[in-house]
PDB file of C-alpha atoms in Angstrom:
ATOM      1  CA  UNK Q   1     -16.263   1.088   4.742  1.00 98.00           C
ATOM      2  CA  UNK Q   2     -13.742  -1.614   5.142  1.00 98.00           C
ATOM      3  CA  UNK Q   3     -10.212  -1.900   5.897  1.00 96.00           C
ATOM      4  CA  UNK Q   4      -7.007  -4.160   6.445  1.00 92.00           C
ATOM      5  CA  UNK Q   5      -8.804  -5.821   9.577  1.00 94.00           C
ATOM      6  CA  UNK Q   6     -11.622  -7.671   7.286  1.00 97.00           C
ATOM      7  CA  UNK Q   7      -8.571  -9.522   5.717  1.00 94.00           C
ATOM      8  CA  UNK Q   8      -6.666 -10.513   8.756  1.00 92.00           C
ATOM      9  CA  UNK Q   9      -8.673 -13.946   9.014  1.00 94.00           C
ATOM     10  CA  UNK Q  10      -7.935 -14.741   4.934  1.00 93.00           C
ATOM     11  CA  UNK Q  11      -4.190 -14.613   6.250  1.00 88.00           C
ATOM     12  CA  UNK Q  12      -2.801 -11.152   5.175  1.00 86.00           C
ATOM     13  CA  UNK Q  13      -1.507  -9.153   7.764  1.00 74.00           C
ATOM     14  CA  UNK Q  14      -2.661  -5.656   8.367  1.00 65.00           C
ATOM     15  CA  UNK Q  15      -0.239  -2.868   8.183  1.00 62.00           C
ATOM     16  CA  UNK Q  16      -0.357  -1.193  11.685  1.00 55.00           C
ATOM     17  CA  UNK Q  17      -0.891  -4.059  14.493  1.00 53.00           C
ATOM     18  CA  UNK Q  18       2.561  -3.948  16.858  1.00 54.00           C
ATOM     19  CA  UNK Q  19       4.598  -7.497  16.131  1.00 52.00           C
ATOM     20  CA  UNK Q  20       2.350  -8.886  13.376  1.00 45.00           C
ATOM     21  CA  UNK Q  21       1.463  -6.333  11.100  1.00 48.00           C
ATOM     22  CA  UNK Q  22       2.885  -5.595   7.696  1.00 57.00           C
ATOM     23  CA  UNK Q  23       4.577  -2.469   8.689  1.00 53.00           C
ATOM     24  CA  UNK Q  24       6.311  -4.263  11.584  1.00 52.00           C
ATOM     25  CA  UNK Q  25       8.061  -6.905   9.539  1.00 55.00           C
ATOM     26  CA  UNK Q  26       9.407  -5.183   6.325  1.00 61.00           C
ATOM     27  CA  UNK Q  27      12.760  -6.464   7.135  1.00 61.00           C
ATOM     28  CA  UNK Q  28      13.162  -8.908   4.076  1.00 63.00           C
ATOM     29  CA  UNK Q  29      12.385  -6.277   1.877  1.00 67.00           C
ATOM     30  CA  UNK Q  30      15.562  -4.125   2.521  1.00 72.00           C
ATOM     31  CA  UNK Q  31      13.885  -0.786   2.948  1.00 79.00           C
ATOM     32  CA  UNK Q  32      15.154   2.286   4.992  1.00 81.00           C
ATOM     33  CA  UNK Q  33      11.462   2.955   6.916  1.00 81.00           C
ATOM     34  CA  UNK Q  34       8.504   1.098   6.575  1.00 77.00           C
ATOM     35  CA  UNK Q  35       6.333   3.546   4.810  1.00 82.00           C
ATOM     36  CA  UNK Q  36       8.764   3.771   1.571  1.00 87.00           C
ATOM     37  CA  UNK Q  37       7.387   0.710  -0.084  1.00 87.00           C
ATOM     38  CA  UNK Q  38       4.513   2.443  -0.971  1.00 90.00           C
ATOM     39  CA  UNK Q  39       6.702   5.556  -1.731  1.00 93.00           C
ATOM     40  CA  UNK Q  40       7.157   6.973  -5.432  1.00 94.00           C
ATOM     41  CA  UNK Q  41      10.149   8.260  -4.549  1.00 93.00           C
ATOM     42  CA  UNK Q  42      11.852   5.174  -3.376  1.00 94.00           C
ATOM     43  CA  UNK Q  43      10.149   2.841  -5.547  1.00 95.00           C
ATOM     44  CA  UNK Q  44      11.903   4.832  -8.741  1.00 95.00           C
ATOM     45  CA  UNK Q  45      15.198   4.039  -6.926  1.00 93.00           C
ATOM     46  CA  UNK Q  46      14.410   0.814  -5.993  1.00 93.00           C
ATOM     47  CA  UNK Q  47      10.800  -0.936  -7.216  1.00 94.00           C
ATOM     48  CA  UNK Q  48      12.075  -4.449  -6.348  1.00 92.00           C
ATOM     49  CA  UNK Q  49      10.980  -4.526  -2.759  1.00 89.00           C
ATOM     50  CA  UNK Q  50       7.423  -3.257  -3.908  1.00 92.00           C
ATOM     51  CA  UNK Q  51       7.208  -5.689  -6.251  1.00 93.00           C
ATOM     52  CA  UNK Q  52       7.981  -8.797  -4.073  1.00 87.00           C
ATOM     53  CA  UNK Q  53       5.358  -7.633  -1.728  1.00 85.00           C
ATOM     54  CA  UNK Q  54       3.129  -7.473  -4.856  1.00 88.00           C
ATOM     55  CA  UNK Q  55       4.367 -11.056  -5.483  1.00 88.00           C
ATOM     56  CA  UNK Q  56       2.785 -11.735  -1.623  1.00 82.00           C
ATOM     57  CA  UNK Q  57      -0.485 -10.147  -2.056  1.00 81.00           C
ATOM     58  CA  UNK Q  58      -1.371 -10.674  -5.775  1.00 80.00           C
ATOM     59  CA  UNK Q  59      -5.447 -11.823  -6.223  1.00 73.00           C
ATOM     60  CA  UNK Q  60      -4.945 -15.646  -5.966  1.00 76.00           C
ATOM     61  CA  UNK Q  61      -2.755 -16.364  -2.837  1.00 79.00           C
ATOM     62  CA  UNK Q  62      -5.673 -15.436  -0.683  1.00 88.00           C
ATOM     63  CA  UNK Q  63      -9.059 -16.549  -0.060  1.00 93.00           C
ATOM     64  CA  UNK Q  64     -12.374 -14.407   1.097  1.00 96.00           C
ATOM     65  CA  UNK Q  65     -13.616 -15.123   4.691  1.00 97.00           C
ATOM     66  CA  UNK Q  66     -17.100 -15.215   6.589  1.00 97.00           C
ATOM     67  CA  UNK Q  67     -16.875 -11.360   6.253  1.00 98.00           C
ATOM     68  CA  UNK Q  68     -16.210 -11.150   2.923  1.00 98.00           C
ATOM     69  CA  UNK Q  69     -19.259 -13.304   2.097  1.00 98.00           C
ATOM     70  CA  UNK Q  70     -21.408 -11.641   4.301  1.00 98.00           C
ATOM     71  CA  UNK Q  71     -20.735  -8.034   2.196  1.00 98.00           C
ATOM     72  CA  UNK Q  72     -21.729 -10.047  -0.648  1.00 98.00           C
ATOM     73  CA  UNK Q  73     -24.843 -11.629   0.576  1.00 98.00           C
ATOM     74  CA  UNK Q  74     -25.799  -7.807   1.380  1.00 98.00           C
ATOM     75  CA  UNK Q  75     -25.411  -7.596  -2.468  1.00 98.00           C
ATOM     76  CA  UNK Q  76     -27.536 -10.633  -3.312  1.00 98.00           C
ATOM     77  CA  UNK Q  77     -30.199  -8.806  -1.167  1.00 98.00           C
ATOM     78  CA  UNK Q  78     -29.556  -6.094  -2.847  1.00 98.00           C
ATOM     79  CA  UNK Q  79     -29.034  -4.030   0.102  1.00 98.00           C
ATOM     80  CA  UNK Q  80     -25.343  -2.913  -0.672  1.00 98.00           C
ATOM     81  CA  UNK Q  81     -25.545   0.558  -2.272  1.00 98.00           C
ATOM     82  CA  UNK Q  82     -21.333   0.632  -2.402  1.00 98.00           C
ATOM     83  CA  UNK Q  83     -18.514  -1.041  -0.845  1.00 98.00           C
ATOM     84  CA  UNK Q  84     -15.765   1.677  -0.244  1.00 98.00           C
ATOM     85  CA  UNK Q  85     -12.345  -0.439   1.089  1.00 98.00           C
ATOM     86  CA  UNK Q  86      -8.996   0.117   1.845  1.00 96.00           C
ATOM     87  CA  UNK Q  87      -7.703  -2.965   0.671  1.00 94.00           C
ATOM     88  CA  UNK Q  88      -5.418  -3.894  -2.471  1.00 92.00           C
ATOM     89  CA  UNK Q  89      -5.790  -7.471  -1.939  1.00 91.00           C
ATOM     90  CA  UNK Q  90      -8.690  -8.219  -4.416  1.00 92.00           C
ATOM     91  CA  UNK Q  91     -10.905 -10.176  -1.837  1.00 95.00           C
ATOM     92  CA  UNK Q  92     -14.130  -8.085  -2.603  1.00 97.00           C
ATOM     93  CA  UNK Q  93     -13.774  -9.157  -5.903  1.00 95.00           C
ATOM     94  CA  UNK Q  94     -13.139 -12.926  -5.427  1.00 94.00           C
ATOM     95  CA  UNK Q  95     -16.301 -12.844  -2.949  1.00 96.00           C
ATOM     96  CA  UNK Q  96     -18.372 -12.316  -5.853  1.00 96.00           C
ATOM     97  CA  UNK Q  97     -18.950  -8.710  -5.185  1.00 97.00           C
ATOM     98  CA  UNK Q  98     -19.134  -7.078  -8.889  1.00 97.00           C
ATOM     99  CA  UNK Q  99     -16.716  -4.105  -9.799  1.00 96.00           C
ATOM    100  CA  UNK Q 100     -19.922  -1.834  -9.972  1.00 97.00           C
ATOM    101  CA  UNK Q 101     -20.191  -2.031  -6.465  1.00 98.00           C
ATOM    102  CA  UNK Q 102     -16.671  -1.702  -5.415  1.00 98.00           C
ATOM    103  CA  UNK Q 103     -14.748   1.811  -4.525  1.00 98.00           C
ATOM    104  CA  UNK Q 104     -11.124   0.472  -4.396  1.00 98.00           C
ATOM    105  CA  UNK Q 105      -9.928   3.737  -2.809  1.00 97.00           C
ATOM    106  CA  UNK Q 106      -6.414   2.661  -2.383  1.00 96.00           C
ATOM    107  CA  UNK Q 107      -6.462   1.023  -6.129  1.00 95.00           C
ATOM    108  CA  UNK Q 108      -5.881  -2.538  -7.070  1.00 93.00           C
ATOM    109  CA  UNK Q 109      -4.348  -4.939  -8.953  1.00 93.00           C
ATOM    110  CA  UNK Q 110      -6.680  -5.350 -11.613  1.00 93.00           C
ATOM    111  CA  UNK Q 111      -4.705  -2.825 -14.279  1.00 95.00           C
ATOM    112  CA  UNK Q 112      -1.457  -1.562 -14.415  1.00 97.00           C
ATOM    113  CA  UNK Q 113       0.247   1.942 -16.189  1.00 97.00           C
ATOM    114  CA  UNK Q 114       3.604   2.622 -17.256  1.00 98.00           C
ATOM    115  CA  UNK Q 115       5.328   4.879 -15.384  1.00 96.00           C
ATOM    116  CA  UNK Q 116       7.209   6.774 -18.438  1.00 97.00           C
ATOM    117  CA  UNK Q 117       4.470   6.842 -20.968  1.00 97.00           C
ATOM    118  CA  UNK Q 118       1.384   6.258 -19.473  1.00 97.00           C
ATOM    119  CA  UNK Q 119       0.326   3.550 -21.782  1.00 97.00           C
ATOM    120  CA  UNK Q 120      -2.212   1.203 -19.519  1.00 97.00           C
ATOM    121  CA  UNK Q 121      -2.021  -2.706 -19.289  1.00 97.00           C
ATOM    122  CA  UNK Q 122      -4.707  -5.486 -17.741  1.00 96.00           C
ATOM    123  CA  UNK Q 123      -3.156  -6.087 -14.384  1.00 93.00           C
ATOM    124  CA  UNK Q 124      -3.012  -9.953 -15.636  1.00 92.00           C
ATOM    125  CA  UNK Q 125      -0.231  -8.947 -18.312  1.00 95.00           C
ATOM    126  CA  UNK Q 126       2.477  -8.197 -15.740  1.00 95.00           C
ATOM    127  CA  UNK Q 127       1.609 -11.050 -13.737  1.00 92.00           C
ATOM    128  CA  UNK Q 128       4.420 -13.817 -15.124  1.00 93.00           C
ATOM    129  CA  UNK Q 129       7.103 -11.196 -14.211  1.00 96.00           C
ATOM    130  CA  UNK Q 130       6.134 -10.454 -11.008  1.00 94.00           C
ATOM    131  CA  UNK Q 131       5.917 -14.046 -10.320  1.00 93.00           C
ATOM    132  CA  UNK Q 132       9.276 -14.706 -11.858  1.00 95.00           C
ATOM    133  CA  UNK Q 133      10.766 -11.683  -9.557  1.00 93.00           C
ATOM    134  CA  UNK Q 134      10.985  -9.496 -12.538  1.00 95.00           C
ATOM    135  CA  UNK Q 135      10.320  -5.864 -12.517  1.00 96.00           C
ATOM    136  CA  UNK Q 136       7.538  -5.367 -15.189  1.00 97.00           C
ATOM    137  CA  UNK Q 137       8.891  -3.333 -18.011  1.00 97.00           C
ATOM    138  CA  UNK Q 138       7.031  -1.261 -20.612  1.00 98.00           C
ATOM    139  CA  UNK Q 139       7.224  -3.215 -24.331  1.00 96.00           C
ATOM    140  CA  UNK Q 140       6.812   0.382 -25.919  1.00 96.00           C
ATOM    141  CA  UNK Q 141       9.387   2.092 -23.925  1.00 97.00           C
ATOM    142  CA  UNK Q 142      10.782  -0.160 -21.223  1.00 97.00           C
ATOM    143  CA  UNK Q 143       9.580   2.471 -18.772  1.00 97.00           C
ATOM    144  CA  UNK Q 144       8.328   0.439 -15.273  1.00 97.00           C
ATOM    145  CA  UNK Q 145       4.743  -0.838 -15.339  1.00 98.00           C
ATOM    146  CA  UNK Q 146       3.203  -0.154 -12.130  1.00 97.00           C
ATOM    147  CA  UNK Q 147      -0.007  -1.715 -10.636  1.00 96.00           C
ATOM    148  CA  UNK Q 148      -2.366   0.821  -9.866  1.00 96.00           C
ATOM    149  CA  UNK Q 149      -2.058   1.172  -6.349  1.00 95.00           C
ATOM    150  CA  UNK Q 150      -2.217   4.016  -4.789  1.00 96.00           C
ATOM    151  CA  UNK Q 151       1.103   5.468  -3.356  1.00 95.00           C
ATOM    152  CA  UNK Q 152       1.623   8.193  -0.867  1.00 90.00           C
ATOM    153  CA  UNK Q 153       0.993  11.401  -2.033  1.00 86.00           C
ATOM    154  CA  UNK Q 154      -0.703   9.828  -5.432  1.00 92.00           C
ATOM    155  CA  UNK Q 155      -4.503  10.899  -6.399  1.00 91.00           C
ATOM    156  CA  UNK Q 156      -7.255   8.473  -5.489  1.00 95.00           C
ATOM    157  CA  UNK Q 157      -9.091   6.912  -8.341  1.00 95.00           C
ATOM    158  CA  UNK Q 158     -11.628   8.375  -9.934  1.00 94.00           C
ATOM    159  CA  UNK Q 159     -14.619   6.634  -8.428  1.00 95.00           C
ATOM    160  CA  UNK Q 160     -13.616   7.575  -5.120  1.00 97.00           C
ATOM    161  CA  UNK Q 161     -15.662  10.854  -6.202  1.00 96.00           C
ATOM    162  CA  UNK Q 162     -18.914   8.761  -5.989  1.00 97.00           C
ATOM    163  CA  UNK Q 163     -19.108   9.233  -2.359  1.00 97.00           C
ATOM    164  CA  UNK Q 164     -20.195  12.750  -2.831  1.00 95.00           C
ATOM    165  CA  UNK Q 165     -23.677  10.843  -4.087  1.00 96.00           C
ATOM    166  CA  UNK Q 166     -23.481   7.537  -2.171  1.00 98.00           C
ATOM    167  CA  UNK Q 167     -23.317   8.991   1.415  1.00 98.00           C
ATOM    168  CA  UNK Q 168     -26.241  11.243   1.014  1.00 96.00           C
ATOM    169  CA  UNK Q 169     -28.357   8.107  -0.361  1.00 97.00           C
ATOM    170  CA  UNK Q 170     -27.497   5.647   2.910  1.00 97.00           C
ATOM    171  CA  UNK Q 171     -29.681   4.154   5.136  1.00 97.00           C
ATOM    172  CA  UNK Q 172     -26.733   3.030   7.513  1.00 98.00           C
ATOM    173  CA  UNK Q 173     -23.190   2.870   7.188  1.00 98.00           C
ATOM    174  CA  UNK Q 174     -21.216  -0.044   8.346  1.00 98.00           C
ATOM    175  CA  UNK Q 175     -17.188   0.213   9.279  1.00 98.00           C
ATOM    176  CA  UNK Q 176     -15.010  -3.124   9.274  1.00 98.00           C
ATOM    177  CA  UNK Q 177     -11.726  -3.469  10.209  1.00 96.00           C
ATOM    178  CA  UNK Q 178      -9.869  -0.256   9.951  1.00 95.00           C
ATOM    179  CA  UNK Q 179      -7.914   2.336  12.165  1.00 93.00           C
ATOM    180  CA  UNK Q 180      -9.785   5.386  10.650  1.00 95.00           C
ATOM    181  CA  UNK Q 181      -6.394   6.719  10.292  1.00 92.00           C
ATOM    182  CA  UNK Q 182      -5.600   7.242   6.582  1.00 90.00           C
ATOM    183  CA  UNK Q 183      -7.340  10.402   4.766  1.00 92.00           C
ATOM    184  CA  UNK Q 184      -8.885  11.132   3.003  1.00 94.00           C
ATOM    185  CA  UNK Q 185     -10.649   7.370   3.497  1.00 96.00           C
ATOM    186  CA  UNK Q 186     -11.290   8.081   7.173  1.00 96.00           C
ATOM    187  CA  UNK Q 187     -13.202  11.202   6.808  1.00 96.00           C
ATOM    188  CA  UNK Q 188     -16.205   9.276   5.243  1.00 97.00           C
ATOM    189  CA  UNK Q 189     -17.383   7.826   8.250  1.00 97.00           C
ATOM    190  CA  UNK Q 190     -18.494  11.505   8.719  1.00 97.00           C
ATOM    191  CA  UNK Q 191     -20.613  12.084   5.820  1.00 97.00           C
ATOM    192  CA  UNK Q 192     -23.494  10.356   5.942  1.00 97.00           C
ATOM    193  CA  UNK Q 193     -26.556  12.251   7.529  1.00 96.00           C
ATOM    194  CA  UNK Q 194     -26.439  12.515  10.953  1.00 95.00           C
ATOM    195  CA  UNK Q 195     -29.637  10.996  11.717  1.00 96.00           C
ATOM    196  CA  UNK Q 196     -28.060   7.570   9.982  1.00 98.00           C
ATOM    197  CA  UNK Q 197     -26.934   4.693  12.039  1.00 98.00           C
ATOM    198  CA  UNK Q 198     -23.407   4.147  11.872  1.00 98.00           C
ATOM    199  CA  UNK Q 199     -22.082   0.337  13.295  1.00 98.00           C
ATOM    200  CA  UNK Q 200     -18.777   0.020  13.767  1.00 98.00           C
ATOM    201  CA  UNK Q 201     -17.385  -4.030  13.753  1.00 98.00           C
ATOM    202  CA  UNK Q 202     -13.351  -3.445  14.843  1.00 97.00           C
ATOM    203  CA  UNK Q 203     -10.994  -4.750  16.992  1.00 95.00           C
ATOM    204  CA  UNK Q 204     -10.285  -1.186  18.520  1.00 95.00           C
ATOM    205  CA  UNK Q 205     -12.862   2.083  19.225  1.00 97.00           C
ATOM    206  CA  UNK Q 206     -11.101   4.307  16.352  1.00 97.00           C
ATOM    207  CA  UNK Q 207     -11.800   7.609  14.736  1.00 95.00           C
ATOM    208  CA  UNK Q 208     -15.227   9.442  15.576  1.00 95.00           C
ATOM    209  CA  UNK Q 209     -16.495   6.618  17.392  1.00 97.00           C
ATOM    210  CA  UNK Q 210     -13.808   7.484  19.747  1.00 96.00           C
ATOM    211  CA  UNK Q 211     -13.692  11.232  19.453  1.00 94.00           C
ATOM    212  CA  UNK Q 212     -17.137  12.615  19.128  1.00 92.00           C
ATOM    213  CA  UNK Q 213     -19.227   9.573  19.180  1.00 96.00           C
ATOM    214  CA  UNK Q 214     -23.152  10.304  17.466  1.00 97.00           C
ATOM    215  CA  UNK Q 215     -26.323   9.285  19.361  1.00 96.00           C
ATOM    216  CA  UNK Q 216     -26.967   6.420  17.027  1.00 97.00           C
ATOM    217  CA  UNK Q 217     -23.707   4.885  16.688  1.00 98.00           C
ATOM    218  CA  UNK Q 218     -23.321   1.369  17.341  1.00 98.00           C
ATOM    219  CA  UNK Q 219     -19.799  -0.321  18.513  1.00 98.00           C
ATOM    220  CA  UNK Q 220     -19.124  -4.185  18.495  1.00 97.00           C
ATOM    221  CA  UNK Q 221     -15.496  -4.299  19.487  1.00 98.00           C
ATOM    222  CA  UNK Q 222     -13.178  -7.287  18.996  1.00 97.00           C
ATOM    223  CA  UNK Q 223     -12.375 -10.380  16.628  1.00 96.00           C
ATOM    224  CA  UNK Q 224     -14.489  -8.749  13.157  1.00 97.00           C
ATOM    225  CA  UNK Q 225     -15.369 -12.466  12.087  1.00 97.00           C
ATOM    226  CA  UNK Q 226     -17.482 -12.792  15.539  1.00 98.00           C
ATOM    227  CA  UNK Q 227     -18.711  -9.660  15.437  1.00 98.00           C
ATOM    228  CA  UNK Q 228     -19.898 -10.166  11.794  1.00 98.00           C
ATOM    229  CA  UNK Q 229     -21.174 -13.531  12.483  1.00 98.00           C
ATOM    230  CA  UNK Q 230     -23.174 -11.794  15.599  1.00 97.00           C
ATOM    231  CA  UNK Q 231     -24.527  -9.612  13.172  1.00 98.00           C
ATOM    232  CA  UNK Q 232     -25.694 -12.304  10.940  1.00 98.00           C
ATOM    233  CA  UNK Q 233     -27.163 -14.507  13.840  1.00 98.00           C
ATOM    234  CA  UNK Q 234     -29.430 -11.294  14.872  1.00 98.00           C
ATOM    235  CA  UNK Q 235     -30.594 -10.864  11.060  1.00 98.00           C
ATOM    236  CA  UNK Q 236     -31.576 -14.340  10.446  1.00 98.00           C
ATOM    237  CA  UNK Q 237     -29.144 -15.131   7.977  1.00 98.00           C
ATOM    238  CA  UNK Q 238     -27.033 -17.678   9.420  1.00 98.00           C
ATOM    239  CA  UNK Q 239     -27.910 -20.360   7.066  1.00 98.00           C
ATOM    240  CA  UNK Q 240     -28.102 -18.207   4.135  1.00 98.00           C
ATOM    241  CA  UNK Q 241     -24.626 -17.185   4.881  1.00 98.00           C
ATOM    242  CA  UNK Q 242     -23.481 -20.687   5.389  1.00 97.00           C
ATOM    243  CA  UNK Q 243     -25.145 -22.070   2.167  1.00 97.00           C
ATOM    244  CA  UNK Q 244     -23.429 -19.294   0.018  1.00 97.00           C
ATOM    245  CA  UNK Q 245     -20.205 -20.190   1.405  1.00 96.00           C
ATOM    246  CA  UNK Q 246     -20.503 -23.502   0.763  1.00 94.00           C
ATOM    247  CA  UNK Q 247     -22.075 -22.469  -2.803  1.00 94.00           C
ATOM    248  CA  UNK Q 248     -18.645 -20.376  -3.488  1.00 92.00           C
ATOM    249  CA  UNK Q 249     -16.256 -23.067  -2.227  1.00 84.00           C
ATOM    250  CA  UNK Q 250     -17.942 -25.790  -4.494  1.00 78.00           C
ATOM    251  CA  UNK Q 251     -16.749 -23.634  -7.265  1.00 76.00           C
ATOM    252  CA  UNK Q 252     -13.676 -23.757  -6.110  1.00 62.00           C
ATOM    253  CA  UNK Q 253     -13.408 -27.308  -6.036  1.00 60.00           C
ATOM    254  CA  UNK Q 254     -14.693 -27.676  -9.669  1.00 60.00           C
ATOM    255  CA  UNK Q 255     -12.016 -25.309 -10.902  1.00 54.00           C
ATOM    256  CA  UNK Q 256      -9.575 -27.069  -8.667  1.00 52.00           C
ATOM    257  CA  UNK Q 257     -10.352 -30.751 -10.293  1.00 56.00           C
ATOM    258  CA  UNK Q 258     -10.700 -29.170 -13.849  1.00 55.00           C
ATOM    259  CA  UNK Q 259      -6.866 -27.701 -13.170  1.00 46.00           C
ATOM    260  CA  UNK Q 260      -6.083 -31.271 -11.870  1.00 46.00           C
ATOM    261  CA  UNK Q 261      -7.420 -32.852 -14.999  1.00 48.00           C
ATOM    262  CA  UNK Q 262      -5.692 -30.833 -17.237  1.00 44.00           C
ATOM    263  CA  UNK Q 263      -2.553 -30.928 -18.815  1.00 37.00           C
ATOM    264  CA  UNK Q 264      -1.482 -27.705 -19.953  1.00 39.00           C
ATOM    265  CA  UNK Q 265      -0.849 -25.434 -17.177  1.00 38.00           C
ATOM    266  CA  UNK Q 266      -1.761 -25.020 -13.044  1.00 36.00           C
ATOM    267  CA  UNK Q 267      -4.728 -22.405 -12.727  1.00 36.00           C
ATOM    268  CA  UNK Q 268      -4.197 -20.343  -9.427  1.00 36.00           C
ATOM    269  CA  UNK Q 269      -7.712 -20.116  -8.024  1.00 36.00           C
ATOM    270  CA  UNK Q 270      -8.689 -16.486  -6.486  1.00 34.00           C
ATOM    271  CA  UNK Q 271     -10.646 -18.084  -3.659  1.00 34.00           C
ATOM    272  CA  UNK Q 272      -8.311 -20.495  -2.420  1.00 31.00           C
ATOM    273  CA  UNK Q 273      -5.272 -20.184  -0.029  1.00 29.00           C
ATOM    274  CA  UNK Q 274      -5.282 -24.007   0.793  1.00 29.00           C
ATOM    275  CA  UNK Q 275      -7.973 -26.983   0.651  1.00 29.00           C
ATOM    276  CA  UNK Q 276     -11.359 -25.572   0.522  1.00 31.00           C
TER     277      UNK Q 276
END
C-alpha cells in the first residue's frame, strides 16, 4: 500500500503536509477551498482549476525514485502480489510495474470518460487539450471529458475489489508514504491476517500503527527513501537496485537521444524530470 509520500522525492507535493502540501498551495487555482478541486459539483461549475492541476501532474513531468524502483524490484523477483496505490501520478507504471500488478485506487490518467455520454477515451486523446490549457470536449456530444481520476463521492475502480482476495493471500504487508486517512483505502491495512507482519515506512505513525498496533507490526519512521534504502540493505539487494535504476535511466537516455536526433517533434519521457 503506497500513498503520496513515495512521490514527494520525485518533486510531487503530497496533499496534507502543512505549508508544502498540495492543499496548502492551491491559491493559484482560484478555488473556494482545497478539496473543491476534486469535487464533481465544483468541477462542473468550473473545470479549469482541475485541468490546471492535471497539466502539472500529467505523466511525463516527473520520474520514479528509489522507492518506485524498489517496488519494481519486488515485482522482478516475483514477490509482489499486488501494489495498491492512492497516487494518480503514474510513477508506478513509469517504473516498469505492469498494470496487472497495480490497483490504482484513486484512478489514473491512462483513460478518460465523457461526463455526458460516458464515451471512453485513451488518456492520450485529451493530452493536447490539457497541455494547451483547454478543457477537453467529447467529439460526439461536446461534454467535458474527465480523466478517470476518482473525485470525492465517486466509486472506486472495479479493480479495487481485488483486495477481497489479495489480502487473504499476503505473507507481508508493506505500507509506504501514506497518512492512512482516506477511506476505504485506509482500512485495507486491517485486512491481512493478524499473523501477517505489517511494515510501515513513513514520516509519521499513522492509522492502526498508532491506535491499535499488532504484535508483529514493524515501524520505520522518518524519510521514506532512507527507510526503503535501509530495508534494501538488510535484504542484500543494494547492488541489484542500483543496477535496475541505472538500466532504467539508460533507457531514458536512449529515448532522449532519439528525440534529439528526430526532426519531427519532441518526446516527453515518462521517467525524466530533468537530465538523467
